[in-house]
Tab-separated table of C-alpha atoms in Angstrom:
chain	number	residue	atom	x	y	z
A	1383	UNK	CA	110.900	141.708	69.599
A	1384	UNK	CA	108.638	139.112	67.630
A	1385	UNK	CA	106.170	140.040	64.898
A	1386	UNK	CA	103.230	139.213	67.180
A	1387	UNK	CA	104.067	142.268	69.022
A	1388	UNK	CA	102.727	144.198	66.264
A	1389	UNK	CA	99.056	143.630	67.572
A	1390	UNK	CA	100.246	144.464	70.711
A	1391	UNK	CA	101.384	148.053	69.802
A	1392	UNK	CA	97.691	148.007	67.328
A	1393	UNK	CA	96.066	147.340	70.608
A	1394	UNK	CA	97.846	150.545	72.563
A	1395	UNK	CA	97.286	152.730	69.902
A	1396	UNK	CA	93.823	152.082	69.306
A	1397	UNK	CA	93.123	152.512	73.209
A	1398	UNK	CA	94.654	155.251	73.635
A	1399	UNK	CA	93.048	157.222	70.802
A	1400	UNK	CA	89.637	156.610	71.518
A	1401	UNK	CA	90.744	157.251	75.334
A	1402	UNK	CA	91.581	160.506	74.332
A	1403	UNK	CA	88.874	161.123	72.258
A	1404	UNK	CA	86.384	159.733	74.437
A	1405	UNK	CA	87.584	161.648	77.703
A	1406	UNK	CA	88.897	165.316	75.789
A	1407	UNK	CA	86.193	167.312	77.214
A	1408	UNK	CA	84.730	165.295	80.508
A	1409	UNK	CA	88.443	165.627	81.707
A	1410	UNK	CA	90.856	168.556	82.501
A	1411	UNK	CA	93.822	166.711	82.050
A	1412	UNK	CA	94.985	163.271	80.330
A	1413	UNK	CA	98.028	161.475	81.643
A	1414	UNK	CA	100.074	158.953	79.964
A	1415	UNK	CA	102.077	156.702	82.124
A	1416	UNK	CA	104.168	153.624	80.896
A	1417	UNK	CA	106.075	151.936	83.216
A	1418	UNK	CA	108.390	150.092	80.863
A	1419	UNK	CA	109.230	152.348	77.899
A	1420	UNK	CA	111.858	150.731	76.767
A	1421	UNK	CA	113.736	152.800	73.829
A	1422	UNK	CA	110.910	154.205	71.155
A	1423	UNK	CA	111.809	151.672	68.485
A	1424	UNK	CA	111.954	147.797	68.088
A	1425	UNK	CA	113.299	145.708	65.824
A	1426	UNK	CA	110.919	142.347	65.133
A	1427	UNK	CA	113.303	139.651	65.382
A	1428	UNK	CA	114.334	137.860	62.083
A	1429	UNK	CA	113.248	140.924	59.627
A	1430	UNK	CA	114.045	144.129	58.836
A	1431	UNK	CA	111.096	145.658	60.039
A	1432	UNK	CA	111.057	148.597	62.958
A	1433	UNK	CA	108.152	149.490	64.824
A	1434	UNK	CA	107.178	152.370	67.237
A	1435	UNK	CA	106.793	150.883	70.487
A	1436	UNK	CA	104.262	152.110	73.031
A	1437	UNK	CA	105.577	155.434	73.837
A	1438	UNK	CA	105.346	157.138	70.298
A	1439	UNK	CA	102.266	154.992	69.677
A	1440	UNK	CA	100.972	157.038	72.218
A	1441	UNK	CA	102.308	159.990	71.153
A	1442	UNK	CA	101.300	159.947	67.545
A	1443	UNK	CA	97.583	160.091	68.164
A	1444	UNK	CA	95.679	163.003	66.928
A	1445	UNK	CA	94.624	163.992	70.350
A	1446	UNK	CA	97.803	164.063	72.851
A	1447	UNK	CA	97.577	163.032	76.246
A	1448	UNK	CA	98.725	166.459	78.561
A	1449	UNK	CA	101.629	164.564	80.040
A	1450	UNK	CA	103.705	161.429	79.399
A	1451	UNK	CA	105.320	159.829	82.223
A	1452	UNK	CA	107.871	157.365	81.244
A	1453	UNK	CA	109.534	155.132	82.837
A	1454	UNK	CA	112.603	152.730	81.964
A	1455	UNK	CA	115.005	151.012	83.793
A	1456	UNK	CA	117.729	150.647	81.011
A	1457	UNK	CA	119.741	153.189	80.741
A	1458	UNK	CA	121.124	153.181	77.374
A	1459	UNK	CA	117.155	152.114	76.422
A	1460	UNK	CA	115.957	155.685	78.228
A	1461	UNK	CA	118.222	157.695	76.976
A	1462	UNK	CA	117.334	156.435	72.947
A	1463	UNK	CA	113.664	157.126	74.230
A	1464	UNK	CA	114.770	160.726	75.148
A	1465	UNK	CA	116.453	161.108	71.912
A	1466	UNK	CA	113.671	159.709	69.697
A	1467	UNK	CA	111.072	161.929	71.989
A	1468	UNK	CA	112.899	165.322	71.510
A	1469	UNK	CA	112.753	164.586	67.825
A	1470	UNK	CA	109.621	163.603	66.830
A	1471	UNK	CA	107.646	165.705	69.723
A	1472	UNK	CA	109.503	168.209	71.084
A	1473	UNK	CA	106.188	170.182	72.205
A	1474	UNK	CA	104.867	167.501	74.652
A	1475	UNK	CA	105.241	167.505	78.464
A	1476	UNK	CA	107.439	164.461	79.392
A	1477	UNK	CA	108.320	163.453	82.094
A	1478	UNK	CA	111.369	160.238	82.054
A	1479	UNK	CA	112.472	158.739	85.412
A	1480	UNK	CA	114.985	156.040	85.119
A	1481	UNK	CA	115.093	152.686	87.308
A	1482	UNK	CA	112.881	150.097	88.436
A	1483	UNK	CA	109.410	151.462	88.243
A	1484	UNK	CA	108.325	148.738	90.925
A	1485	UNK	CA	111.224	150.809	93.210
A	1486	UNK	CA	110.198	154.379	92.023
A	1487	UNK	CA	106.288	154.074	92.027
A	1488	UNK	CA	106.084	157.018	94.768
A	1489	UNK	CA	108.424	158.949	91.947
A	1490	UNK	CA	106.348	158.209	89.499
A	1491	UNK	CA	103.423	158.775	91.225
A	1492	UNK	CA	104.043	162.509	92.500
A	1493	UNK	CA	104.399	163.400	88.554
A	1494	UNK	CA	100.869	162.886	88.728
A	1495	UNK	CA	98.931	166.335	88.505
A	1496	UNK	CA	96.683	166.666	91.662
A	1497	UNK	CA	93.371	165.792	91.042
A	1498	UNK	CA	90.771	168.910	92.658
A	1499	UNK	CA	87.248	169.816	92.384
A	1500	UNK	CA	88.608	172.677	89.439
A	1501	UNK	CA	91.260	170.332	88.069
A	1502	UNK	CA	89.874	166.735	86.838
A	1503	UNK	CA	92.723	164.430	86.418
A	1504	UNK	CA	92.576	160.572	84.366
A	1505	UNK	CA	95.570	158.594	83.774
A	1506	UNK	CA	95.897	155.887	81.832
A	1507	UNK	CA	98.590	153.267	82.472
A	1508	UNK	CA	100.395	150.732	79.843
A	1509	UNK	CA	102.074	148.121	82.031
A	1510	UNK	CA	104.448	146.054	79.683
A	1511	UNK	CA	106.948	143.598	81.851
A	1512	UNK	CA	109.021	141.975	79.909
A	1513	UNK	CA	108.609	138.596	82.522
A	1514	UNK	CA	106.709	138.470	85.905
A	1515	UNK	CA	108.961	141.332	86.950
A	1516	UNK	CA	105.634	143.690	88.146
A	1517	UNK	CA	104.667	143.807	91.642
A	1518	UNK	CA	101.051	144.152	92.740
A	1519	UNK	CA	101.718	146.633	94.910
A	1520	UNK	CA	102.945	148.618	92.460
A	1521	UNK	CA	99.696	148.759	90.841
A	1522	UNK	CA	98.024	148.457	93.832
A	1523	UNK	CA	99.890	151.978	94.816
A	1524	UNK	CA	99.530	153.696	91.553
A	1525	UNK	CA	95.221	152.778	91.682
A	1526	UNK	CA	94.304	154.373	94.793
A	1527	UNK	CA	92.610	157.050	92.935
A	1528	UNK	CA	91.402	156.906	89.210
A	1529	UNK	CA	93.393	155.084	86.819
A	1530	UNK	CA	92.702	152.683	83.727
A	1531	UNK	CA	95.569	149.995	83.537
A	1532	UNK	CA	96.355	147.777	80.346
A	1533	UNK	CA	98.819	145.052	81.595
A	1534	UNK	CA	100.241	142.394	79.628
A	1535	UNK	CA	100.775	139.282	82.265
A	1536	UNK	CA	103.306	136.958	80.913
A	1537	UNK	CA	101.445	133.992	81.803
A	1538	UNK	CA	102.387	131.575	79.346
A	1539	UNK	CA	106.274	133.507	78.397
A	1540	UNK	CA	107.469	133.184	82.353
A	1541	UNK	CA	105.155	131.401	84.584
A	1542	UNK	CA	104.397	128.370	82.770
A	1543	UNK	CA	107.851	127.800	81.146
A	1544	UNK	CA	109.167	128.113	84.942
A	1545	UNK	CA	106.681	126.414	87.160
A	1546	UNK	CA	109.002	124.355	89.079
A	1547	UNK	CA	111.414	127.170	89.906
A	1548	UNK	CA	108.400	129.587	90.765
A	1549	UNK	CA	106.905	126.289	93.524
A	1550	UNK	CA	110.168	126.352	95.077
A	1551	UNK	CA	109.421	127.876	98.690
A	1552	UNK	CA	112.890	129.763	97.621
A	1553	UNK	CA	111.177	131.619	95.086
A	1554	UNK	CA	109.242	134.930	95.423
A	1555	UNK	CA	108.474	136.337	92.032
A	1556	UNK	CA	105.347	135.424	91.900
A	1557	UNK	CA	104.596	136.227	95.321
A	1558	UNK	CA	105.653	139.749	94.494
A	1559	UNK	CA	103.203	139.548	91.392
A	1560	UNK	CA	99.795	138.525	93.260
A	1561	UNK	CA	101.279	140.147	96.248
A	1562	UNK	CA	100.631	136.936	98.070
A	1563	UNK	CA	103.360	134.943	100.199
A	1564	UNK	CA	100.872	132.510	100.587
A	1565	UNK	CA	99.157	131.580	97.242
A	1566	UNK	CA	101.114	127.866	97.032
A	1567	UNK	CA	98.443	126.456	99.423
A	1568	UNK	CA	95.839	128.797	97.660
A	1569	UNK	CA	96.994	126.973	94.133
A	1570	UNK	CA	96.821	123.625	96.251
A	1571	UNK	CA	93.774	123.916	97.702
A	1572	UNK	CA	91.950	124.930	94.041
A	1573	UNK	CA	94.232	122.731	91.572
A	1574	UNK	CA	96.285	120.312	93.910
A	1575	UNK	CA	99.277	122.410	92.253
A	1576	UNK	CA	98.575	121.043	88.800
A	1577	UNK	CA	100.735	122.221	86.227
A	1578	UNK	CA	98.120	122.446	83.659
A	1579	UNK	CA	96.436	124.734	86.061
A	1580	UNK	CA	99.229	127.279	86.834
A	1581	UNK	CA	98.162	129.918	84.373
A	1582	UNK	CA	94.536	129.942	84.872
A	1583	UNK	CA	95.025	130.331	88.939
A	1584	UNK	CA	97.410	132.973	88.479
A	1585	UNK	CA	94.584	134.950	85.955
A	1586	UNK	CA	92.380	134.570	88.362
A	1587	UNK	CA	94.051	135.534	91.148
A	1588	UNK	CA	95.288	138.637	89.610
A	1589	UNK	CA	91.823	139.375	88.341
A	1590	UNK	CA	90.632	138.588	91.816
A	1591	UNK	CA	93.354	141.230	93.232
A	1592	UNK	CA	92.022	144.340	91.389
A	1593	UNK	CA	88.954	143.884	91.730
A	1594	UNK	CA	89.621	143.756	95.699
A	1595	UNK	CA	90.802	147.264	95.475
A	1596	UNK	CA	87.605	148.681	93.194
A	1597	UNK	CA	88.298	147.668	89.622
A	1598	UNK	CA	85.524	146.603	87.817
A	1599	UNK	CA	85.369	143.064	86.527
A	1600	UNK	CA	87.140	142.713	83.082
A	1601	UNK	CA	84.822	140.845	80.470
A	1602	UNK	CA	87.529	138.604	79.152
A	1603	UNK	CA	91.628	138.427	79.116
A	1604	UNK	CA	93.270	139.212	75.365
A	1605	UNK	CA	95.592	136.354	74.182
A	1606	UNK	CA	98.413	136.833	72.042
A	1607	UNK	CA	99.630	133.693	70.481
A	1608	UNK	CA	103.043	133.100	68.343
A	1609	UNK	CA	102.762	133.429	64.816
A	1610	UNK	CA	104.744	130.181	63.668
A	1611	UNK	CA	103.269	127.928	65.989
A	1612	UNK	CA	100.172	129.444	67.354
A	1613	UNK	CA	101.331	129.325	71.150
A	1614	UNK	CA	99.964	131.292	73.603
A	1615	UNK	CA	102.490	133.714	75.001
A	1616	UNK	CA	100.575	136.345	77.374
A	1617	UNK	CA	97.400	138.132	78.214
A	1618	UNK	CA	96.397	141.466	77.746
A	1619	UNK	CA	94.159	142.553	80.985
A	1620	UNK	CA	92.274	145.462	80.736
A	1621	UNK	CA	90.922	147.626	84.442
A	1622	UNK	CA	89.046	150.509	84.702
A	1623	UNK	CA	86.978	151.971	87.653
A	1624	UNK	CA	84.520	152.841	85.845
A	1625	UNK	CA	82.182	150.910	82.994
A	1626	UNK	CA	83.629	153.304	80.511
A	1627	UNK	CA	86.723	151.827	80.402
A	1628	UNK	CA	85.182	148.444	79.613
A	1629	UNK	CA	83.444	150.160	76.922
A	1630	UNK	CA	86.503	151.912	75.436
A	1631	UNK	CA	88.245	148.472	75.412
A	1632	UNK	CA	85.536	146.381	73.993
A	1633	UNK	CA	85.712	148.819	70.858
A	1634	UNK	CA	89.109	148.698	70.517
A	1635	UNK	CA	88.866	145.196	69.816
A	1636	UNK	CA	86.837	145.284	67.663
A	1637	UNK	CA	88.286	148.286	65.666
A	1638	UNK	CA	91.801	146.470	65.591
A	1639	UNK	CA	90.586	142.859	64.493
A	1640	UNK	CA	91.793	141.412	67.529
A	1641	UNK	CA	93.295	137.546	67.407
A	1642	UNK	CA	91.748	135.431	70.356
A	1643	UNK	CA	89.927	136.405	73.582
A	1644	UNK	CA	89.410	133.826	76.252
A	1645	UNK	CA	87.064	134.081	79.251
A	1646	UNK	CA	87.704	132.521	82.817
């Protein structure tokens, strides 16, 4: 892990406490669901510094979530998570499933408490690929009914350092992450399959694609660049149903001093 993470994890934790906060008593129950957990800790690359990842971020706010739903496809990572979980909350409701969570997304969904006219249910999703490795349909799937999403799309990390691989008819990882077989002609009818282009289609796109199945607009895409060389290396995307959301996220920015935001 890099040190730019760290605003990543400032980002989560901020969110998810004024999520909780904000939603305690409109809500009967609060679900936490990360769909790459990894192992609990990280060390930032080229220090000796070790930071909570997501998962205990989200676990160390003052007002817990009612059930964490973690998933991780690395063995060895989930069963550190486990470990680290047990012994720093061994009170919460936790739910770990291991494999690919693009594979297990009906798994993960059916931890989901039932959502009834005498049982209100919110989850909140933090999607963190480590490339382009998320399928739309997964999220597509998991927001049928109410859930706020906070992705990180490796724009700049995976699909820009591997254009040429990703044009290749042969290729369908990014097919899998618009959830579009088809979006070559799409990117060569709007850009003429410019390379300069590649990131900003696949932003919109994506932003086109949940807001085709009822999420609201997102004001603007979080950048995180590299520290050493100022590089952009990925977006942030916020999605909620609801304006709330929006709200919620627009103050967490500005509580945690955010970096760079850029429209489209």
């Amino acid at each position: 892990m890099r040190s730019w993470s760290e605003q990543k994890y400032k980002l989560i934790g901020c969110y998810a406490d004024i999520f909780t906060r904000g939603m305690r008593y409109k809500w009967d129950k609060l679900i936490y669901i990360d769909l790459f957990a990894g192992a609990g800790y990280s060390l930032i690359k080229g220090s000796r510094k070790i930071l909570k990842s997501s998962t205990l971020i989200a676990m160390d706010i003052p007002i817990k979530f009612d059930k964490y739903i973690l998933c991780e496809e690395n063995p060895e990572k989930l069963s550190a998570l486990k470990i680290r979980v047990q012994r720093e909350h061994p009170d919460l409701d936790v739910v770990f499933i291991e494999g690919d969570s693009n594979r297990l997304v009906e798994k993960i969904k059916s931890e989901i408490p039932l959502h009834s006219k005498t049982t209100k249910v919110l989850p909140f999703s933090f999607v963190d690929p480590y490339s382009l490795n998320l399928h739309f349909a997964t999220i597509r799937h998991l927001g049928q009914n109410l859930m706020d999403f906070l992705i990180l799309l490796a724009l700049h990390m995976d699909a820009n350092r591997n254009f040429d691989i990703y044009l290749n008819e042969n290729s369908t990882k990014i097919d899998h992450f618009i959830g579009d077989s088809n979006w070559r002609l799409d990117f060569q009818n709007r850009f003429s399959s410019n390379h300069s282009k590649f990131v900003n289609f696949l932003a919109t796109k994506y932003e086109e694609n949940m807001i085709n199945i009822g999420y609201k607009k997102p004001p603007e895409f979080h950048q995180i660049r590299s520290d050493d060389k100022n590089l952009p290396l990925y977006y942030l995307a916020f999605y909620s149903k609801h304006e709330r959301g929006n709200d919620f996220w627009a103050k967490t920015k500005k509580f945690s001093n955010p970096q760079t935001s850029l429209d489209f």
